[in-house]
PDB file of C-alpha atoms in Angstrom:
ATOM      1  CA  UNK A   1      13.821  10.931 -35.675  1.00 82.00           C
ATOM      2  CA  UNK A   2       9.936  11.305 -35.870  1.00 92.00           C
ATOM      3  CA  UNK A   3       7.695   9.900 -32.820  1.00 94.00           C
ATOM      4  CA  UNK A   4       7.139   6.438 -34.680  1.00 95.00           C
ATOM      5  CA  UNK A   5      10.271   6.399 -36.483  1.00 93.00           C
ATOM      6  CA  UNK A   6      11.776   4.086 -33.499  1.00 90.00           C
ATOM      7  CA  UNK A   7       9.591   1.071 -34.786  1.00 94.00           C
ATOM      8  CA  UNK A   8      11.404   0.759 -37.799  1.00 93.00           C
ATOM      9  CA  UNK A   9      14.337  -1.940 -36.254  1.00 92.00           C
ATOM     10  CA  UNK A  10      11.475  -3.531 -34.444  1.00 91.00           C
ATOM     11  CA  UNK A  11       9.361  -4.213 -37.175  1.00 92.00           C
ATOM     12  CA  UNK A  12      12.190  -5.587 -39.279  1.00 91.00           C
ATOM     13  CA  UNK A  13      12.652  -8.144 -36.228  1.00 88.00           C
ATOM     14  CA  UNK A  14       9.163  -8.666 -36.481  1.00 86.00           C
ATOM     15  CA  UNK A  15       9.371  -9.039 -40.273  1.00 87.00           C
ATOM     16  CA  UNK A  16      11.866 -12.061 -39.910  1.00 85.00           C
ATOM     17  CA  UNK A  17      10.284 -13.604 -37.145  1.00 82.00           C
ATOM     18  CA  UNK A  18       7.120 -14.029 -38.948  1.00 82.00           C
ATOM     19  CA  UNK A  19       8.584 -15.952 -41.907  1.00 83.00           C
ATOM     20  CA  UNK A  20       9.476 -19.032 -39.706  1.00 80.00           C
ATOM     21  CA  UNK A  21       6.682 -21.557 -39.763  1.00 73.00           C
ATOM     22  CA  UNK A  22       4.774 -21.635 -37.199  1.00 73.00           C
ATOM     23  CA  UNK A  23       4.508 -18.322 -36.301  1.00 75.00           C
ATOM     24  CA  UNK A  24       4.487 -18.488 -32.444  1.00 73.00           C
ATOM     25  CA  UNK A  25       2.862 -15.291 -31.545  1.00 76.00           C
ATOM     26  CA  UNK A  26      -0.033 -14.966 -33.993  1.00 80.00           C
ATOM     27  CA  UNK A  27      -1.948 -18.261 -32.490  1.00 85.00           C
ATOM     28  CA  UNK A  28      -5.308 -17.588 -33.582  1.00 91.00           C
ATOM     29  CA  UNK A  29      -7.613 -20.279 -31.334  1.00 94.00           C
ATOM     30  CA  UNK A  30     -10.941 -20.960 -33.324  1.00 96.00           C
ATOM     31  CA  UNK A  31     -12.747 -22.624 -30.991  1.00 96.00           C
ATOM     32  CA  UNK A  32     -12.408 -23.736 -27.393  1.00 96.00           C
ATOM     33  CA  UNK A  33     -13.584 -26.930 -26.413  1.00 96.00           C
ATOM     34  CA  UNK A  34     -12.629 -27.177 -22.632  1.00 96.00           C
ATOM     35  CA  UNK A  35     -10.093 -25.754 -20.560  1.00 95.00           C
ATOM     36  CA  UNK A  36      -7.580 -27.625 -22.604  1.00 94.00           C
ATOM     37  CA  UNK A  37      -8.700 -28.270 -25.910  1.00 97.00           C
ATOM     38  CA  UNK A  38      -9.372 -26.204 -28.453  1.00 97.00           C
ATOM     39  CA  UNK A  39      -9.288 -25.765 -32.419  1.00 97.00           C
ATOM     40  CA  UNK A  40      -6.461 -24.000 -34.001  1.00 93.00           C
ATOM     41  CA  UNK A  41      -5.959 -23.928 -38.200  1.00 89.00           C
ATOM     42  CA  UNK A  42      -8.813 -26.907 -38.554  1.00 92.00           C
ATOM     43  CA  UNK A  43      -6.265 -28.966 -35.766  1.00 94.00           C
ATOM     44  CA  UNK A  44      -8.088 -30.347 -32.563  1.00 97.00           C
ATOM     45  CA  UNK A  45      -5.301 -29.534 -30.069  1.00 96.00           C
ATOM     46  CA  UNK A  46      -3.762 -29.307 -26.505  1.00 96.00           C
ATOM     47  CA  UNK A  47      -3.400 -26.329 -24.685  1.00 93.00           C
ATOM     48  CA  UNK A  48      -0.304 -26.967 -23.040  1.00 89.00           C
ATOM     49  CA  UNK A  49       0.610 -22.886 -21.935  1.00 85.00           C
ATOM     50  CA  UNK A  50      -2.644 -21.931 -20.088  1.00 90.00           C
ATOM     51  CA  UNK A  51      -2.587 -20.411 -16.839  1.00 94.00           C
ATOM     52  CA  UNK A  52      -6.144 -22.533 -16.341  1.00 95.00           C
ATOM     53  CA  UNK A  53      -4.935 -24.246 -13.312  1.00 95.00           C
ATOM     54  CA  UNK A  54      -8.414 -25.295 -12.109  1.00 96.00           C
ATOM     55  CA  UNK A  55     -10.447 -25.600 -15.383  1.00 96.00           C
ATOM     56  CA  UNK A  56     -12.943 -23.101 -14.151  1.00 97.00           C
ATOM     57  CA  UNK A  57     -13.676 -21.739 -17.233  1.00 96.00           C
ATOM     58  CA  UNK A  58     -16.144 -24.435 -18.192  1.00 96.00           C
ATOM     59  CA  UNK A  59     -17.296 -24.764 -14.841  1.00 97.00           C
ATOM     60  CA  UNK A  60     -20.747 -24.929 -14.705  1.00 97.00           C
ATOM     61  CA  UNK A  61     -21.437 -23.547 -11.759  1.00 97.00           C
ATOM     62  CA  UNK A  62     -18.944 -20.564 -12.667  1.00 96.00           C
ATOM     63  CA  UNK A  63     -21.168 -20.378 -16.402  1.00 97.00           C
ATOM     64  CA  UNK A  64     -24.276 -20.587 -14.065  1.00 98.00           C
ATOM     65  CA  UNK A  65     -23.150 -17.254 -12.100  1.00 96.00           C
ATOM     66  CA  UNK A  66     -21.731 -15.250 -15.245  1.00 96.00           C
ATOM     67  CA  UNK A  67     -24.672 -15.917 -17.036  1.00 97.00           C
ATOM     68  CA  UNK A  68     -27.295 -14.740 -14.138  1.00 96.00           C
ATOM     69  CA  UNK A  69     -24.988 -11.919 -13.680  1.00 95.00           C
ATOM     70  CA  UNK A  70     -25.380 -10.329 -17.270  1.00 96.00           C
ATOM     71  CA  UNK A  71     -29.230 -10.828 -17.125  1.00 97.00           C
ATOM     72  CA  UNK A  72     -29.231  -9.247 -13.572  1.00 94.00           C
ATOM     73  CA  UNK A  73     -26.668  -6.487 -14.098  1.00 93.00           C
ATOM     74  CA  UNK A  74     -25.445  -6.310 -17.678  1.00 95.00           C
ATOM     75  CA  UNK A  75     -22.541  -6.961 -19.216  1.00 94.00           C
ATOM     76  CA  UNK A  76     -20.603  -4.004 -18.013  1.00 91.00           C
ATOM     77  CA  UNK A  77     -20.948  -1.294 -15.345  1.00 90.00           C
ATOM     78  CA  UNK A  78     -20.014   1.161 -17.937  1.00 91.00           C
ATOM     79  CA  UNK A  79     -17.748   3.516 -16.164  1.00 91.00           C
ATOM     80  CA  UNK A  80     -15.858   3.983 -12.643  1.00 92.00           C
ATOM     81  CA  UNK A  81     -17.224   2.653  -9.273  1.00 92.00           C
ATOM     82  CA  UNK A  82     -16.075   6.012  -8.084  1.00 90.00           C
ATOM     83  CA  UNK A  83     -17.919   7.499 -10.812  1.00 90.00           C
ATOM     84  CA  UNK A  84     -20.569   5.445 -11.352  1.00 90.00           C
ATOM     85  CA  UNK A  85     -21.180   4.040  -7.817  1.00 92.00           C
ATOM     86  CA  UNK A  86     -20.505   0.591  -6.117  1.00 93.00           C
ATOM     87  CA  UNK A  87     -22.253  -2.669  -7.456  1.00 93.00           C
ATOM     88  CA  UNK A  88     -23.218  -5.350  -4.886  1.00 94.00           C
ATOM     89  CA  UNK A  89     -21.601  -7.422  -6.947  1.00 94.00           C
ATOM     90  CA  UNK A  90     -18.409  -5.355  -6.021  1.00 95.00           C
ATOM     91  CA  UNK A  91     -18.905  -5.083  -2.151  1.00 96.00           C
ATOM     92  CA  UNK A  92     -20.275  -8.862  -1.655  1.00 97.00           C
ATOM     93  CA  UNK A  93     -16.774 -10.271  -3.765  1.00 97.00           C
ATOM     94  CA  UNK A  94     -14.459  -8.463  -1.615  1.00 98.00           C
ATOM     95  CA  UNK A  95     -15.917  -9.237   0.954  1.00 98.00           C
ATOM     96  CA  UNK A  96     -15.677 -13.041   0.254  1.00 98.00           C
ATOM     97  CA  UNK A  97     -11.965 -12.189  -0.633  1.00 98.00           C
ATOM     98  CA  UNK A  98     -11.710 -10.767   2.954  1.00 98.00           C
ATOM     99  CA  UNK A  99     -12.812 -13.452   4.167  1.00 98.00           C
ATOM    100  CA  UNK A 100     -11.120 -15.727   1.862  1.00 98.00           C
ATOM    101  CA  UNK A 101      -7.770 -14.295   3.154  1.00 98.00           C
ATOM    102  CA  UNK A 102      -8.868 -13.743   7.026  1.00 97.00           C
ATOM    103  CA  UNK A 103      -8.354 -10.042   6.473  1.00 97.00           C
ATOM    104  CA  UNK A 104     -11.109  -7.105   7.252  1.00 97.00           C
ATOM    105  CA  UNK A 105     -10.035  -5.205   4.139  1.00 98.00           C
ATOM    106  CA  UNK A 106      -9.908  -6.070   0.345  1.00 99.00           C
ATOM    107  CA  UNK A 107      -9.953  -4.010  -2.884  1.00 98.00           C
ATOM    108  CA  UNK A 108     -11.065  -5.194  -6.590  1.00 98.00           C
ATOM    109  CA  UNK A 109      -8.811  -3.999  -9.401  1.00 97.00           C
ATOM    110  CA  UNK A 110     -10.437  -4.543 -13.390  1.00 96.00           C
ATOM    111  CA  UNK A 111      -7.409  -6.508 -14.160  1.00 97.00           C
ATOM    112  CA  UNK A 112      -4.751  -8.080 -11.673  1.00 97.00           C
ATOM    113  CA  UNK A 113      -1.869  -5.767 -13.786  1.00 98.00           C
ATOM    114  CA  UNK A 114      -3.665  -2.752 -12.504  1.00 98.00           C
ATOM    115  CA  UNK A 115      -4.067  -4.410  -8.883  1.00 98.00           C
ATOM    116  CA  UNK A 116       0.231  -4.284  -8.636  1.00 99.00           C
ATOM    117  CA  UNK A 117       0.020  -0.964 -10.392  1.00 98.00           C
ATOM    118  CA  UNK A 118      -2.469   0.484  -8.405  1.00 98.00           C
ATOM    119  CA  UNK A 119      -2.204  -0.246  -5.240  1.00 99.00           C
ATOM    120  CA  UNK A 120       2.151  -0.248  -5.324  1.00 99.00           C
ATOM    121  CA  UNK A 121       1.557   3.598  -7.047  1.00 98.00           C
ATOM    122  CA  UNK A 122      -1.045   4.073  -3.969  1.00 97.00           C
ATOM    123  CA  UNK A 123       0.811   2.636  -1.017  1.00 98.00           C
ATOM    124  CA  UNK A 124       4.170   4.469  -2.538  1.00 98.00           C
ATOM    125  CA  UNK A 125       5.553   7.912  -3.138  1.00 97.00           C
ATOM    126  CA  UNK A 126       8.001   9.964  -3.200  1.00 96.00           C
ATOM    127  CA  UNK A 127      10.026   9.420  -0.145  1.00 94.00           C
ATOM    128  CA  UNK A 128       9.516   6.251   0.316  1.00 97.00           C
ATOM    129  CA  UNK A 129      11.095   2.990  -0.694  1.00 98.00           C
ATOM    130  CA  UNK A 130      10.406   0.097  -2.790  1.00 99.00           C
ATOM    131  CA  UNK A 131      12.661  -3.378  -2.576  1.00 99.00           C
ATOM    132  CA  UNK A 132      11.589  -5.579  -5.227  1.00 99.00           C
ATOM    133  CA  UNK A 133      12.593  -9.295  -6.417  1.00 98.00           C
ATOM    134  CA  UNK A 134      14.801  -8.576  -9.459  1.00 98.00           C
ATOM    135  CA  UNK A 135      12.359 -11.162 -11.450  1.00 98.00           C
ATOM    136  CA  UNK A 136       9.461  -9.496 -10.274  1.00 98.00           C
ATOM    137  CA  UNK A 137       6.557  -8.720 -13.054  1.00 97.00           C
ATOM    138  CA  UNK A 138       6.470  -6.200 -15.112  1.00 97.00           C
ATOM    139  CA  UNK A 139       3.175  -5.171 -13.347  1.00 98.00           C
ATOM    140  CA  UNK A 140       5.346  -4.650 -10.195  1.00 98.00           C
ATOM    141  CA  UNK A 141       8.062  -2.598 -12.006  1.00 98.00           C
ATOM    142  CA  UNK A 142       5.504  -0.685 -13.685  1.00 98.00           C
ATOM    143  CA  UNK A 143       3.741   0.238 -10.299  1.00 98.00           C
ATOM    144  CA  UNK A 144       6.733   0.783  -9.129  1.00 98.00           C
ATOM    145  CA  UNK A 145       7.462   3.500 -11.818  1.00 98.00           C
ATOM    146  CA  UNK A 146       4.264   4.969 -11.124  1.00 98.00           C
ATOM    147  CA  UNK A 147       4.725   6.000  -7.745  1.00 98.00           C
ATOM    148  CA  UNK A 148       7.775   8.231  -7.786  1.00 97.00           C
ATOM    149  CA  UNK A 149       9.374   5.813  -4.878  1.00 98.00           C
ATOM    150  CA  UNK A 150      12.789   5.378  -4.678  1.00 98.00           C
ATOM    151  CA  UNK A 151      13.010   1.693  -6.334  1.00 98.00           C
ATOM    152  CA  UNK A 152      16.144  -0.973  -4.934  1.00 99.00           C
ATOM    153  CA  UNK A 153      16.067  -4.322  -6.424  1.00 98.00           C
ATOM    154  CA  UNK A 154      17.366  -7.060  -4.598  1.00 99.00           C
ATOM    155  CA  UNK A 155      18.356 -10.581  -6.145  1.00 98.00           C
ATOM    156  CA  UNK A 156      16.026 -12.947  -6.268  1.00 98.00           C
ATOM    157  CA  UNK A 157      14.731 -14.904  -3.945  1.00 98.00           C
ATOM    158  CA  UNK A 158      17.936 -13.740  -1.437  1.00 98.00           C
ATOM    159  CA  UNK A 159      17.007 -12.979   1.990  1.00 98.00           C
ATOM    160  CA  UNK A 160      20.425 -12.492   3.118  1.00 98.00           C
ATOM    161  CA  UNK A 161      20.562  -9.289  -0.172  1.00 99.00           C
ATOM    162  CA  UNK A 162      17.355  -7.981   1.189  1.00 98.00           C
ATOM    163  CA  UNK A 163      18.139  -7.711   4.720  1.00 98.00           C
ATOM    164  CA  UNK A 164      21.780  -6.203   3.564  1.00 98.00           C
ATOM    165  CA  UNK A 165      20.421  -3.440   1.875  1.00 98.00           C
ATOM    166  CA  UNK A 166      17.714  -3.055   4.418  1.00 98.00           C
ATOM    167  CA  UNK A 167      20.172  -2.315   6.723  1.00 97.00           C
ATOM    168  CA  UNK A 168      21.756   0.132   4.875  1.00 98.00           C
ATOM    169  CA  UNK A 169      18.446   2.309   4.332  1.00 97.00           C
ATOM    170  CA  UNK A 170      18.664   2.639   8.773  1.00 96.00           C
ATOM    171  CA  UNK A 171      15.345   4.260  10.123  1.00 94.00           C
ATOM    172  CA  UNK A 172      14.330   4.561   6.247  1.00 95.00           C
ATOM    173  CA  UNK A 173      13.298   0.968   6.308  1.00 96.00           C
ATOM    174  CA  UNK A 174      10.134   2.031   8.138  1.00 94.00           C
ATOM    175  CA  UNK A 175       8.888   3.260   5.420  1.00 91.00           C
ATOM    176  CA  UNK A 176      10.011   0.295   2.666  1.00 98.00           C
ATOM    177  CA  UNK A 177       7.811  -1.870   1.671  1.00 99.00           C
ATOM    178  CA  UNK A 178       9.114  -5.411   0.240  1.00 99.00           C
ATOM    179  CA  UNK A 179       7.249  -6.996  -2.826  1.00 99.00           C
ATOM    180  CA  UNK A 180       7.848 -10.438  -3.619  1.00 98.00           C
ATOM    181  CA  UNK A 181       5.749 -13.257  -5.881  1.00 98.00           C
ATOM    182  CA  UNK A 182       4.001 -16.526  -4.549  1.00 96.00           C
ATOM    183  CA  UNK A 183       5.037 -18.352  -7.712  1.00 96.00           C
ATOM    184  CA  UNK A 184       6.992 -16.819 -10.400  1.00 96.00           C
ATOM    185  CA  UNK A 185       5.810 -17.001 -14.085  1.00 88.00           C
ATOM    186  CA  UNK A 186       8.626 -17.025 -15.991  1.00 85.00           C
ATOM    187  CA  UNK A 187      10.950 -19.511 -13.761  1.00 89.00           C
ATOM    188  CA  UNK A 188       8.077 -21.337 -11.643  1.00 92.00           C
ATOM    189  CA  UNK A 189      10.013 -20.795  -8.408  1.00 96.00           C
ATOM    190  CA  UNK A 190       8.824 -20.178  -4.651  1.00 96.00           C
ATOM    191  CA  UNK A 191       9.449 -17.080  -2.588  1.00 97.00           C
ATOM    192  CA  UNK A 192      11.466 -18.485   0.985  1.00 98.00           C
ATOM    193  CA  UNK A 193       8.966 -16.334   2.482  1.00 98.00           C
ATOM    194  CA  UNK A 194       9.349 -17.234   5.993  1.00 98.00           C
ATOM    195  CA  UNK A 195      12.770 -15.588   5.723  1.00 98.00           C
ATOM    196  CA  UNK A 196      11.609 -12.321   3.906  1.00 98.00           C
ATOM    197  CA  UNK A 197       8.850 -11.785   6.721  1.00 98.00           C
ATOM    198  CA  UNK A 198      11.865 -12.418   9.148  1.00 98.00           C
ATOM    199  CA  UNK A 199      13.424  -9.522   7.456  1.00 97.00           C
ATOM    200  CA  UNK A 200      10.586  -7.055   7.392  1.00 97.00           C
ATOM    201  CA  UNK A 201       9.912  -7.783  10.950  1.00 97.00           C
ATOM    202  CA  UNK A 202      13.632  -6.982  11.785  1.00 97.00           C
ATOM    203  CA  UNK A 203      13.408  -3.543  10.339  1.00 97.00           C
ATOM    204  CA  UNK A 204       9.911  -2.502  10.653  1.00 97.00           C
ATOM    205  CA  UNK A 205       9.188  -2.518   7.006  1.00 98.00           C
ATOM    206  CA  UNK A 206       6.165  -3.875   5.164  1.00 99.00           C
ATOM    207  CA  UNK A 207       5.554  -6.586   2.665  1.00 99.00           C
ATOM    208  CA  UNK A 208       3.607  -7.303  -0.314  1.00 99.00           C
ATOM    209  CA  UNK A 209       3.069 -10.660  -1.792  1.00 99.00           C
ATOM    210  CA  UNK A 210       1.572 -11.081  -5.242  1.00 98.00           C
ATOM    211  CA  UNK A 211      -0.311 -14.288  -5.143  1.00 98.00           C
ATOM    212  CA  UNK A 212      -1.193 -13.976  -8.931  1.00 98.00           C
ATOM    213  CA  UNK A 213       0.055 -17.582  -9.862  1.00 97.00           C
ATOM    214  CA  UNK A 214       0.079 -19.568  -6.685  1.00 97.00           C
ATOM    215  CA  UNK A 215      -3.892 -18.586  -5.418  1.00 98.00           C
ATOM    216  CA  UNK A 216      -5.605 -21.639  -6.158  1.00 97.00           C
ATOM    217  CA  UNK A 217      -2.315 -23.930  -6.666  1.00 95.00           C
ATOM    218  CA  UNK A 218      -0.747 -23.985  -3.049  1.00 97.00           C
ATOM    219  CA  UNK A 219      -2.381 -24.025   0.217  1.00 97.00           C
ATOM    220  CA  UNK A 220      -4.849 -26.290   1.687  1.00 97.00           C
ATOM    221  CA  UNK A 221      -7.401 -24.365   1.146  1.00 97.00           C
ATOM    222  CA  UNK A 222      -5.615 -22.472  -2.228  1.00 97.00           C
ATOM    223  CA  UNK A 223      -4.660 -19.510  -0.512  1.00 97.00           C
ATOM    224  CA  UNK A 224      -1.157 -19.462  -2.065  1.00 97.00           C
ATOM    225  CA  UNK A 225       2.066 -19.597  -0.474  1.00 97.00           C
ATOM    226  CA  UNK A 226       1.477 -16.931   2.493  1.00 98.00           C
ATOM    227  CA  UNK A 227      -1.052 -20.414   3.288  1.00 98.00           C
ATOM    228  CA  UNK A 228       1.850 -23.122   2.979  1.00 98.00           C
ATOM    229  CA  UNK A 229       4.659 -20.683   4.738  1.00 97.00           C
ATOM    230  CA  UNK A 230       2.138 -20.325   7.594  1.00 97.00           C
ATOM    231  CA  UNK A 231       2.690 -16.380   7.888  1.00 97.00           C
ATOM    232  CA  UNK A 232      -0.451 -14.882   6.784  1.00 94.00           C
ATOM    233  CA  UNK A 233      -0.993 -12.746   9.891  1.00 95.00           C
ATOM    234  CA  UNK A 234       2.752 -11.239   9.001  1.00 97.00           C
ATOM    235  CA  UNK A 235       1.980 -10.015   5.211  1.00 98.00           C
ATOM    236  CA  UNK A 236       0.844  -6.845   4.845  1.00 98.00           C
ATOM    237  CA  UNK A 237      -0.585  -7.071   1.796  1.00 99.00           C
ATOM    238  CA  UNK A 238      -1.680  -9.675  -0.163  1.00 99.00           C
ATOM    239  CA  UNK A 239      -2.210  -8.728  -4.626  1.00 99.00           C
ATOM    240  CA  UNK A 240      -3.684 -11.380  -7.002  1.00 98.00           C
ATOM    241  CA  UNK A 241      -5.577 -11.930 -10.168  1.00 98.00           C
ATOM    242  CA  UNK A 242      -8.893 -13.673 -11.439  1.00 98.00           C
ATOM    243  CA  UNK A 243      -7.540 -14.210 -14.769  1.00 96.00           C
ATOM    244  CA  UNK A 244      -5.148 -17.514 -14.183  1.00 97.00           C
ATOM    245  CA  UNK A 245      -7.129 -20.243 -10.923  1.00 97.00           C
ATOM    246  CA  UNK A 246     -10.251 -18.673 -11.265  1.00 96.00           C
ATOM    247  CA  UNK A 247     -10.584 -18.244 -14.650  1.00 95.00           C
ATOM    248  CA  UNK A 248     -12.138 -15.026 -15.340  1.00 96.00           C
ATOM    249  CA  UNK A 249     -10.519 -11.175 -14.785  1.00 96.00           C
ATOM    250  CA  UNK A 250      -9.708  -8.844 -12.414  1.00 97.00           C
ATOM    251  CA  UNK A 251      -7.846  -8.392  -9.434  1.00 98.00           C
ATOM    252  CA  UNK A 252      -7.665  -7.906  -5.994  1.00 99.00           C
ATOM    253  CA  UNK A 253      -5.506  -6.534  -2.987  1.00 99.00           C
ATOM    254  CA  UNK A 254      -6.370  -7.896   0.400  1.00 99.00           C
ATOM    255  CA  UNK A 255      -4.822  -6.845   3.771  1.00 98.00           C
ATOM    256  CA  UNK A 256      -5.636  -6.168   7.868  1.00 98.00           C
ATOM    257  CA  UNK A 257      -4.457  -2.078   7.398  1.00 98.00           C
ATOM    258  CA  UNK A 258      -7.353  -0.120   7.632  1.00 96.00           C
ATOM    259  CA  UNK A 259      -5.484   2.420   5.310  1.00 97.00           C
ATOM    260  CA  UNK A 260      -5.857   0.255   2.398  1.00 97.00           C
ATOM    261  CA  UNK A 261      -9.480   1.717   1.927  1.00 96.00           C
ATOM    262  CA  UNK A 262      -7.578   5.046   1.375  1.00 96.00           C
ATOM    263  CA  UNK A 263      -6.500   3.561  -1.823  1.00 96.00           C
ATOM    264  CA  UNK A 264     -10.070   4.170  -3.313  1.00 96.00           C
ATOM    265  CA  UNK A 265      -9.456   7.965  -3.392  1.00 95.00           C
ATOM    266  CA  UNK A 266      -5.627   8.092  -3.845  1.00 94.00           C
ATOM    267  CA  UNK A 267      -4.757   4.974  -6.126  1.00 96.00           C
ATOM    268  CA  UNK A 268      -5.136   6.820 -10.054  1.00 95.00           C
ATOM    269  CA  UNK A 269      -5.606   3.194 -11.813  1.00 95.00           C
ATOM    270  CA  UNK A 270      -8.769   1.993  -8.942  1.00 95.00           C
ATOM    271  CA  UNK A 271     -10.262   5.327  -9.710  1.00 92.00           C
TER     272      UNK A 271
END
């Protein structure tokens, strides 16, 4: 079997699913009108799947800032901030994030996939361990991959799974960090977060929270669920994106460790 030889079932699945009417994954959107209308094959229609929450696309004051961005800075940086060096732009949004969050540290990722996968693959390594949500993203899984961490899955949304196998790691568990979701994508469920901080408190471990589809949506003030569970001070770290609330891209990881700064020299996808 040659390299792209593998393809060939694929593309015959692909083949088949393109000759049903309407073909559901080439969508090609000719114009957008608002965050959810837009033109698609000469049809003025609804955009019923966006992760738009907010609308903020169209905001004006959001257009206001992107375009005196691009006349102050340009439209792209062009390379690395550890290459290239820091924009203001970088330190000042973090900072807001911080702040945002109440933490003293924050991070910005160029996508909220490569926040999960870099700062999971930066946190984790060989030696340590990794107890995920079995419905977690595929971002999470992948950073998961990336580290070389010894990876359990627990089932979702279980407290009573996590803590079991928690307890069978022993001192180990000092070095686990738990990842769970906010709001999951695919089923539009809740983490009982209360419970999983109860657990990581119990055995000294850590926990991650990926706030990707809840930032913006729960919380008085749209911090996510870590805001509606009341235990903000008890997550470790907090991971998100730009590209669903806030209507732009990028993404972030925001905690109290100081360590998490050590993620600009050791995390492969910040760098």
């Amino acid at each position: 079997m040659t390299l792209l030889d593998k393809f060939s079932s694929f593309l015959k699945d692909q083949e088949h699913l393109l000759s049903i009417k309407p073909d559901i994954f080439g969508t090609n959107i000719d114009r957008m009108y608002s965050p959810t209308e837009a033109s698609i094959a000469g049809h003025n229609v609804l955009l019923a799947g966006t992760n738009n929450y907010l609308g903020l696309t169209f905001n004006k004051e959001c257009l206001d800032a992107a375009h005196k961005a691009i006349d102050e800075e340009g439209t792209g940086t062009t390379g690395s901030r550890m290459a290239n060096g820091n924009y203001n732009l970088h330190r000042a949004l973090e900072q807001d994030l911080a702040d945002f969050y109440k933490c003293k540290h924050c991070i910005v990722f160029s996508t909220g996939y490569q926040a999960n996968l870099g700062t999971i693959s930066g946190l984790a390594g060989p030696g340590d361990v990794l107890l995920i949500d079995a419905h977690c993203h595929a971002s999470i899984y992948d950073g998961c991959k990336l580290s070389g961490a010894e990876v359990i899955r627990f089932r979702h949304n279980d407290p009573d799974d996590l803590n079991k196998r928690l307890n069978r790691l022993g001192d180990r568990a000092a070095s686990a960090l738990i990842i769970v979701e906010g709001i999951y994508s695919m089923l539009g469920d809740s983490a009982p977060l209360k419970e999983f901080v109860d657990c990581k408190k119990q055995h000294n471990s850590y926990l991650l929270i990926d706030e990707a589809h809840s930032l913006g949506v729960l919380g008085e003030t749209g911090q996510g669920l870590v805001e509606v569970a009341g235990v903000g001070d008890d997550v470790d770290f907090i991971t998100g994106t730009f590209s669903k609330s806030l209507g732009s891209i990028g993404g972030f990881c925001a905690s109290n460790h100081s360590q998490l700064d050590a993620l600009r020299y050791m995390s492969r996808p910040y760098i």
